[in-house]
């Protein structure tokens, strides 16, 4: 039986791509004198911002781009972030089922909580494990392991018992993080990450929209599919 759910934030619960694209274009043009190609940055989705930019541009330019990016983010974030369809309804249904949920994110804690407030989801998550709260962020499982402990779902080996916890995300790093913590992994098909790259991490399940998560849980728990009553017209 599924006993809890761990969620990524960016690209899973909220569409932050307008924020990300705006800030990346602005910061790289400001520092480099031109907008850097987007594709190499897309391949870092799911990992913390500063180390990703340092790997792409070197220490000096990467750190400067990160500082400009975050300053720009503070200006445009609340206006550009958008909720994905059906996310709130799904979280309400999970709460009605008394299933505990947590966010495991590569964002900073204050930024993730700001995003949750902006899209009206903060009330569902007492537990937000961010990259600044762990020593080894995604793809390492530290964040997921800490979330399991906070939710009371960690076994003797600190991992989830087989078949009890799902990790839902949009990047390979989410899949690796969740699997390392003993979770079954769920990839969202609306990801901006290259589908083949994500598939190469062999997610246990795929969902096309967040409400499909409820159907997946029902199947895993062996619950019968709801049937529509026939009516005479």
PDB file of N, CA, C and O in Angstrom, residues 129-188:
ATOM      1  N   UNK A 129      12.013  19.776   1.954  1.00  0.00           N
ATOM      2  CA  UNK A 129      13.447  19.494   2.066  1.00  0.00           C
ATOM      3  C   UNK A 129      14.131  20.059   0.829  1.00  0.00           C
ATOM      4  O   UNK A 129      13.916  19.588  -0.283  1.00  0.00           O
ATOM      5  N   UNK A 130      14.938  21.070   1.041  1.00  0.00           N
ATOM      6  CA  UNK A 130      15.581  21.798  -0.054  1.00  0.00           C
ATOM      7  C   UNK A 130      17.077  21.516  -0.071  1.00  0.00           C
ATOM      8  O   UNK A 130      17.634  20.896   0.840  1.00  0.00           O
ATOM      9  N   UNK A 131      17.739  22.013  -1.127  1.00  0.00           N
ATOM     10  CA  UNK A 131      19.158  21.709  -1.300  1.00  0.00           C
ATOM     11  C   UNK A 131      20.025  22.335  -0.215  1.00  0.00           C
ATOM     12  O   UNK A 131      21.116  21.815   0.081  1.00  0.00           O
ATOM     13  N   UNK A 132      19.554  23.437   0.399  1.00  0.00           N
ATOM     14  CA  UNK A 132      20.345  24.068   1.449  1.00  0.00           C
ATOM     15  C   UNK A 132      20.132  23.422   2.820  1.00  0.00           C
ATOM     16  O   UNK A 132      20.734  23.870   3.804  1.00  0.00           O
ATOM     17  N   UNK A 133      19.318  22.372   2.875  1.00  0.00           N
ATOM     18  CA  UNK A 133      19.100  21.653   4.133  1.00  0.00           C
ATOM     19  C   UNK A 133      19.809  20.297   4.167  1.00  0.00           C
ATOM     20  O   UNK A 133      19.727  19.585   5.170  1.00  0.00           O
ATOM     21  N   UNK A 134      20.473  19.939   3.076  1.00  0.00           N
ATOM     22  CA  UNK A 134      21.177  18.646   3.011  1.00  0.00           C
ATOM     23  C   UNK A 134      22.603  18.881   2.543  1.00  0.00           C
ATOM     24  O   UNK A 134      22.905  19.872   1.878  1.00  0.00           O
ATOM     25  N   UNK A 135      23.471  17.951   2.882  1.00  0.00           N
ATOM     26  CA  UNK A 135      24.870  18.083   2.468  1.00  0.00           C
ATOM     27  C   UNK A 135      25.081  17.619   1.038  1.00  0.00           C
ATOM     28  O   UNK A 135      25.986  18.099   0.350  1.00  0.00           O
ATOM     29  N   UNK A 136      24.225  16.694   0.577  1.00  0.00           N
ATOM     30  CA  UNK A 136      24.359  16.181  -0.784  1.00  0.00           C
ATOM     31  C   UNK A 136      22.993  16.218  -1.462  1.00  0.00           C
ATOM     32  O   UNK A 136      22.157  15.347  -1.232  1.00  0.00           O
ATOM     33  N   UNK A 137      22.744  17.243  -2.283  1.00  0.00           N
ATOM     34  CA  UNK A 137      21.448  17.354  -2.967  1.00  0.00           C
ATOM     35  C   UNK A 137      21.323  16.342  -4.106  1.00  0.00           C
ATOM     36  O   UNK A 137      22.230  15.544  -4.363  1.00  0.00           O
ATOM     37  N   UNK A 138      20.180  16.386  -4.790  1.00  0.00           N
ATOM     38  CA  UNK A 138      19.933  15.497  -5.922  1.00  0.00           C
ATOM     39  C   UNK A 138      21.115  15.546  -6.899  1.00  0.00           C
ATOM     40  O   UNK A 138      21.688  16.608  -7.111  1.00  0.00           O
ATOM     41  N   UNK A 139      21.482  14.407  -7.462  1.00  0.00           N
ATOM     42  CA  UNK A 139      20.772  13.121  -7.491  1.00  0.00           C
ATOM     43  C   UNK A 139      20.984  12.224  -6.274  1.00  0.00           C
ATOM     44  O   UNK A 139      20.432  11.130  -6.220  1.00  0.00           O
ATOM     45  N   UNK A 140      21.803  12.659  -5.295  1.00  0.00           N
ATOM     46  CA  UNK A 140      21.952  11.855  -4.085  1.00  0.00           C
ATOM     47  C   UNK A 140      20.619  11.780  -3.345  1.00  0.00           C
ATOM     48  O   UNK A 140      19.800  12.706  -3.444  1.00  0.00           O
ATOM     49  N   UNK A 141      20.416  10.727  -2.576  1.00  0.00           N
ATOM     50  CA  UNK A 141      19.099  10.524  -1.951  1.00  0.00           C
ATOM     51  C   UNK A 141      18.905  11.239  -0.628  1.00  0.00           C
ATOM     52  O   UNK A 141      17.863  11.067   0.008  1.00  0.00           O
ATOM     53  N   UNK A 142      19.878  12.068  -0.204  1.00  0.00           N
ATOM     54  CA  UNK A 142      19.800  12.648   1.136  1.00  0.00           C
ATOM     55  C   UNK A 142      18.490  13.387   1.390  1.00  0.00           C
ATOM     56  O   UNK A 142      17.891  13.261   2.467  1.00  0.00           O
ATOM     57  N   UNK A 143      18.036  14.182   0.420  1.00  0.00           N
ATOM     58  CA  UNK A 143      16.799  14.928   0.613  1.00  0.00           C
ATOM     59  C   UNK A 143      15.595  14.031   0.784  1.00  0.00           C
ATOM     60  O   UNK A 143      14.744  14.258   1.648  1.00  0.00           O
ATOM     61  N   UNK A 144      15.515  12.992  -0.037  1.00  0.00           N
ATOM     62  CA  UNK A 144      14.398  12.051   0.067  1.00  0.00           C
ATOM     63  C   UNK A 144      14.453  11.288   1.384  1.00  0.00           C
ATOM     64  O   UNK A 144      13.421  11.050   2.021  1.00  0.00           O
ATOM     65  N   UNK A 145      15.649  10.895   1.805  1.00  0.00           N
ATOM     66  CA  UNK A 145      15.789  10.183   3.074  1.00  0.00           C
ATOM     67  C   UNK A 145      15.347  11.056   4.246  1.00  0.00           C
ATOM     68  O   UNK A 145      14.682  10.581   5.168  1.00  0.00           O
ATOM     69  N   UNK A 146      15.701  12.318   4.189  1.00  0.00           N
ATOM     70  CA  UNK A 146      15.295  13.229   5.261  1.00  0.00           C
ATOM     71  C   UNK A 146      13.787  13.436   5.256  1.00  0.00           C
ATOM     72  O   UNK A 146      13.156  13.526   6.316  1.00  0.00           O
ATOM     73  N   UNK A 147      13.190  13.511   4.069  1.00  0.00           N
ATOM     74  CA  UNK A 147      11.733  13.654   3.988  1.00  0.00           C
ATOM     75  C   UNK A 147      11.029  12.415   4.545  1.00  0.00           C
ATOM     76  O   UNK A 147      10.030  12.526   5.255  1.00  0.00           O
ATOM     77  N   UNK A 148      11.555  11.232   4.221  1.00  0.00           N
ATOM     78  CA  UNK A 148      10.966  10.001   4.751  1.00  0.00           C
ATOM     79  C   UNK A 148      10.996   9.992   6.273  1.00  0.00           C
ATOM     80  O   UNK A 148      10.015   9.606   6.928  1.00  0.00           O
ATOM     81  N   UNK A 149      12.106  10.439   6.823  1.00  0.00           N
ATOM     82  CA  UNK A 149      12.208  10.492   8.279  1.00  0.00           C
ATOM     83  C   UNK A 149      11.196  11.472   8.857  1.00  0.00           C
ATOM     84  O   UNK A 149      10.518  11.185   9.859  1.00  0.00           O
ATOM     85  N   UNK A 150      11.057  12.633   8.221  1.00  0.00           N
ATOM     86  CA  UNK A 150      10.123  13.654   8.715  1.00  0.00           C
ATOM     87  C   UNK A 150       8.679  13.177   8.651  1.00  0.00           C
ATOM     88  O   UNK A 150       7.860  13.530   9.512  1.00  0.00           O
ATOM     89  N   UNK A 151       8.354  12.372   7.637  1.00  0.00           N
ATOM     90  CA  UNK A 151       6.990  11.867   7.471  1.00  0.00           C
ATOM     91  C   UNK A 151       6.734  10.596   8.267  1.00  0.00           C
ATOM     92  O   UNK A 151       5.609  10.092   8.283  1.00  0.00           O
ATOM     93  N   UNK A 152       7.751  10.065   8.912  1.00  0.00           N
ATOM     94  CA  UNK A 152       7.603   8.817   9.667  1.00  0.00           C
ATOM     95  C   UNK A 152       7.502   7.598   8.785  1.00  0.00           C
ATOM     96  O   UNK A 152       6.908   6.586   9.177  1.00  0.00           O
ATOM     97  N   UNK A 153       8.119   7.660   7.597  1.00  0.00           N
ATOM     98  CA  UNK A 153       8.022   6.565   6.630  1.00  0.00           C
ATOM     99  C   UNK A 153       9.352   5.855   6.396  1.00  0.00           C
ATOM    100  O   UNK A 153       9.444   5.000   5.518  1.00  0.00           O
ATOM    101  N   UNK A 154      10.364   6.186   7.176  1.00  0.00           N
ATOM    102  CA  UNK A 154      11.675   5.555   7.004  1.00  0.00           C
ATOM    103  C   UNK A 154      11.725   4.229   7.750  1.00  0.00           C
ATOM    104  O   UNK A 154      11.264   4.120   8.891  1.00  0.00           O
ATOM    105  N   UNK A 155      12.268   3.222   7.078  1.00  0.00           N
ATOM    106  CA  UNK A 155      12.443   1.921   7.710  1.00  0.00           C
ATOM    107  C   UNK A 155      13.727   1.855   8.527  1.00  0.00           C
ATOM    108  O   UNK A 155      14.392   2.868   8.754  1.00  0.00           O
ATOM    109  N   UNK A 156      14.101   0.660   8.933  1.00  0.00           N
ATOM    110  CA  UNK A 156      15.299   0.506   9.760  1.00  0.00           C
ATOM    111  C   UNK A 156      16.562   0.953   9.035  1.00  0.00           C
ATOM    112  O   UNK A 156      17.507   1.435   9.658  1.00  0.00           O
ATOM    113  N   UNK A 157      16.572   0.782   7.719  1.00  0.00           N
ATOM    114  CA  UNK A 157      17.733   1.213   6.934  1.00  0.00           C
ATOM    115  C   UNK A 157      17.607   2.655   6.476  1.00  0.00           C
ATOM    116  O   UNK A 157      18.381   3.116   5.639  1.00  0.00           O
ATOM    117  N   UNK A 158      16.628   3.380   7.021  1.00  0.00           N
ATOM    118  CA  UNK A 158      16.330   4.784   6.731  1.00  0.00           C
ATOM    119  C   UNK A 158      15.664   4.989   5.373  1.00  0.00           C
ATOM    120  O   UNK A 158      15.292   6.103   5.037  1.00  0.00           O
ATOM    121  N   UNK A 159      15.507   3.911   4.610  1.00  0.00           N
ATOM    122  CA  UNK A 159      14.852   3.995   3.313  1.00  0.00           C
ATOM    123  C   UNK A 159      13.370   3.642   3.433  1.00  0.00           C
ATOM    124  O   UNK A 159      12.917   3.134   4.464  1.00  0.00           O
ATOM    125  N   UNK A 160      12.630   3.900   2.367  1.00  0.00           N
ATOM    126  CA  UNK A 160      11.223   3.509   2.328  1.00  0.00           C
ATOM    127  C   UNK A 160      11.115   2.006   2.159  1.00  0.00           C
ATOM    128  O   UNK A 160      11.922   1.386   1.430  1.00  0.00           O
ATOM    129  N   UNK A 161      10.142   1.406   2.804  1.00  0.00           N
ATOM    130  CA  UNK A 161       9.875  -0.014   2.569  1.00  0.00           C
ATOM    131  C   UNK A 161       9.391  -0.189   1.137  1.00  0.00           C
ATOM    132  O   UNK A 161       8.722   0.702   0.587  1.00  0.00           O
ATOM    133  N   UNK A 162       9.721  -1.308   0.491  1.00  0.00           N
ATOM    134  CA  UNK A 162       9.325  -1.498  -0.919  1.00  0.00           C
ATOM    135  C   UNK A 162       7.827  -1.302  -1.125  1.00  0.00           C
ATOM    136  O   UNK A 162       6.997  -1.810  -0.370  1.00  0.00           O
ATOM    137  N   UNK A 163       7.499  -0.512  -2.165  1.00  0.00           N
ATOM    138  CA  UNK A 163       6.105  -0.343  -2.554  1.00  0.00           C
ATOM    139  C   UNK A 163       5.282   0.547  -1.659  1.00  0.00           C
ATOM    140  O   UNK A 163       4.047   0.512  -1.733  1.00  0.00           O
ATOM    141  N   UNK A 164       5.929   1.397  -0.830  1.00  0.00           N
ATOM    142  CA  UNK A 164       5.155   2.210   0.114  1.00  0.00           C
ATOM    143  C   UNK A 164       5.202   3.705  -0.171  1.00  0.00           C
ATOM    144  O   UNK A 164       4.321   4.443   0.285  1.00  0.00           O
ATOM    145  N   UNK A 165       6.212   4.181  -0.883  1.00  0.00           N
ATOM    146  CA  UNK A 165       6.370   5.617  -1.110  1.00  0.00           C
ATOM    147  C   UNK A 165       6.692   5.872  -2.582  1.00  0.00           C
ATOM    148  O   UNK A 165       7.490   5.149  -3.186  1.00  0.00           O
ATOM    149  N   UNK A 166       6.062   6.899  -3.139  1.00  0.00           N
ATOM    150  CA  UNK A 166       6.330   7.308  -4.510  1.00  0.00           C
ATOM    151  C   UNK A 166       7.115   8.616  -4.516  1.00  0.00           C
ATOM    152  O   UNK A 166       6.847   9.510  -3.717  1.00  0.00           O
ATOM    153  N   UNK A 167       8.086   8.716  -5.431  1.00  0.00           N
ATOM    154  CA  UNK A 167       8.795   9.969  -5.681  1.00  0.00           C
ATOM    155  C   UNK A 167       8.393  10.454  -7.057  1.00  0.00           C
ATOM    156  O   UNK A 167       8.627   9.767  -8.059  1.00  0.00           O
ATOM    157  N   UNK A 168       7.763  11.632  -7.132  1.00  0.00           N
ATOM    158  CA  UNK A 168       7.227  12.171  -8.382  1.00  0.00           C
ATOM    159  C   UNK A 168       8.095  13.332  -8.849  1.00  0.00           C
ATOM    160  O   UNK A 168       8.317  14.286  -8.082  1.00  0.00           O
ATOM    161  N   UNK A 169       8.583  13.276 -10.093  1.00  0.00           N
ATOM    162  CA  UNK A 169       9.436  14.349 -10.569  1.00  0.00           C
ATOM    163  C   UNK A 169       9.498  14.405 -12.079  1.00  0.00           C
ATOM    164  O   UNK A 169       8.899  13.588 -12.780  1.00  0.00           O
ATOM    165  N   UNK A 170      10.259  15.397 -12.562  1.00  0.00           N
ATOM    166  CA  UNK A 170      10.325  15.634 -14.003  1.00  0.00           C
ATOM    167  C   UNK A 170      11.733  15.506 -14.565  1.00  0.00           C
ATOM    168  O   UNK A 170      11.945  15.761 -15.750  1.00  0.00           O
ATOM    169  N   UNK A 171      12.710  15.107 -13.746  1.00  0.00           N
ATOM    170  CA  UNK A 171      14.086  15.053 -14.227  1.00  0.00           C
ATOM    171  C   UNK A 171      14.750  13.733 -13.831  1.00  0.00           C
ATOM    172  O   UNK A 171      14.313  13.059 -12.888  1.00  0.00           O
ATOM    173  N   UNK A 172      15.828  13.370 -14.527  1.00  0.00           N
ATOM    174  CA  UNK A 172      16.570  12.171 -14.144  1.00  0.00           C
ATOM    175  C   UNK A 172      17.059  12.228 -12.702  1.00  0.00           C
ATOM    176  O   UNK A 172      17.138  11.201 -12.030  1.00  0.00           O
ATOM    177  N   UNK A 173      17.385  13.435 -12.222  1.00  0.00           N
ATOM    178  CA  UNK A 173      17.915  13.573 -10.872  1.00  0.00           C
ATOM    179  C   UNK A 173      16.854  13.248  -9.821  1.00  0.00           C
ATOM    180  O   UNK A 173      17.168  12.752  -8.745  1.00  0.00           O
ATOM    181  N   UNK A 174      15.585  13.507 -10.136  1.00  0.00           N
ATOM    182  CA  UNK A 174      14.496  13.115  -9.242  1.00  0.00           C
ATOM    183  C   UNK A 174      14.389  11.596  -9.158  1.00  0.00           C
ATOM    184  O   UNK A 174      14.186  11.032  -8.085  1.00  0.00           O
ATOM    185  N   UNK A 175      14.506  10.947 -10.323  1.00  0.00           N
ATOM    186  CA  UNK A 175      14.389   9.493 -10.357  1.00  0.00           C
ATOM    187  C   UNK A 175      15.524   8.840  -9.569  1.00  0.00           C
ATOM    188  O   UNK A 175      15.303   7.908  -8.788  1.00  0.00           O
ATOM    189  N   UNK A 176      16.728   9.336  -9.746  1.00  0.00           N
ATOM    190  CA  UNK A 176      17.881   8.765  -9.050  1.00  0.00           C
ATOM    191  C   UNK A 176      17.794   9.017  -7.549  1.00  0.00           C
ATOM    192  O   UNK A 176      18.109   8.140  -6.738  1.00  0.00           O
ATOM    193  N   UNK A 177      17.355  10.213  -7.171  1.00  0.00           N
ATOM    194  CA  UNK A 177      17.191  10.542  -5.758  1.00  0.00           C
ATOM    195  C   UNK A 177      16.159   9.636  -5.100  1.00  0.00           C
ATOM    196  O   UNK A 177      16.399   9.055  -4.040  1.00  0.00           O
ATOM    197  N   UNK A 178      14.995   9.515  -5.735  1.00  0.00           N
ATOM    198  CA  UNK A 178      13.940   8.684  -5.168  1.00  0.00           C
ATOM    199  C   UNK A 178      14.317   7.222  -5.079  1.00  0.00           C
ATOM    200  O   UNK A 178      14.102   6.565  -4.051  1.00  0.00           O
ATOM    201  N   UNK A 179      14.914   6.702  -6.151  1.00  0.00           N
ATOM    202  CA  UNK A 179      15.289   5.290  -6.154  1.00  0.00           C
ATOM    203  C   UNK A 179      16.339   5.003  -5.079  1.00  0.00           C
ATOM    204  O   UNK A 179      16.306   3.968  -4.422  1.00  0.00           O
ATOM    205  N   UNK A 180      17.258   5.939  -4.887  1.00  0.00           N
ATOM    206  CA  UNK A 180      18.283   5.756  -3.862  1.00  0.00           C
ATOM    207  C   UNK A 180      17.722   5.709  -2.459  1.00  0.00           C
ATOM    208  O   UNK A 180      18.358   5.187  -1.547  1.00  0.00           O
ATOM    209  N   UNK A 181      16.516   6.271  -2.285  1.00  0.00           N
ATOM    210  CA  UNK A 181      15.866   6.265  -0.979  1.00  0.00           C
ATOM    211  C   UNK A 181      14.838   5.139  -0.845  1.00  0.00           C
ATOM    212  O   UNK A 181      14.096   5.094   0.137  1.00  0.00           O
ATOM    213  N   UNK A 182      14.784   4.253  -1.834  1.00  0.00           N
ATOM    214  CA  UNK A 182      13.868   3.117  -1.771  1.00  0.00           C
ATOM    215  C   UNK A 182      12.477   3.400  -2.281  1.00  0.00           C
ATOM    216  O   UNK A 182      11.581   2.557  -2.125  1.00  0.00           O
ATOM    217  N   UNK A 183      12.263   4.566  -2.898  1.00  0.00           N
ATOM    218  CA  UNK A 183      10.935   4.907  -3.408  1.00  0.00           C
ATOM    219  C   UNK A 183      10.716   4.335  -4.802  1.00  0.00           C
ATOM    220  O   UNK A 183      11.671   4.136  -5.563  1.00  0.00           O
ATOM    221  N   UNK A 184       9.458   4.089  -5.151  1.00  0.00           N
ATOM    222  CA  UNK A 184       9.105   3.866  -6.548  1.00  0.00           C
ATOM    223  C   UNK A 184       9.057   5.226  -7.225  1.00  0.00           C
ATOM    224  O   UNK A 184       8.574   6.200  -6.639  1.00  0.00           O
ATOM    225  N   UNK A 185       9.548   5.303  -8.442  1.00  0.00           N
ATOM    226  CA  UNK A 185       9.679   6.597  -9.106  1.00  0.00           C
ATOM    227  C   UNK A 185       8.574   6.810 -10.132  1.00  0.00           C
ATOM    228  O   UNK A 185       8.183   5.885 -10.844  1.00  0.00           O
ATOM    229  N   UNK A 186       8.097   8.057 -10.198  1.00  0.00           N
ATOM    230  CA  UNK A 186       7.025   8.437 -11.112  1.00  0.00           C
ATOM    231  C   UNK A 186       7.486   9.653 -11.913  1.00  0.00           C
ATOM    232  O   UNK A 186       7.760  10.711 -11.337  1.00  0.00           O
ATOM    233  N   UNK A 187       7.587   9.505 -13.227  1.00  0.00           N
ATOM    234  CA  UNK A 187       8.004  10.605 -14.099  1.00  0.00           C
ATOM    235  C   UNK A 187       6.785  11.266 -14.719  1.00  0.00           C
ATOM    236  O   UNK A 187       5.852  10.581 -15.150  1.00  0.00           O
ATOM    237  N   UNK A 188       6.793  12.590 -14.755  1.00  0.00           N
ATOM    238  CA  UNK A 188       5.694  13.315 -15.395  1.00  0.00           C
ATOM    239  C   UNK A 188       6.017  13.515 -16.874  1.00  0.00           C
ATOM    240  O   UNK A 188       7.133  13.887 -17.233  1.00  0.00           O
TER     241      UNK A 188
END
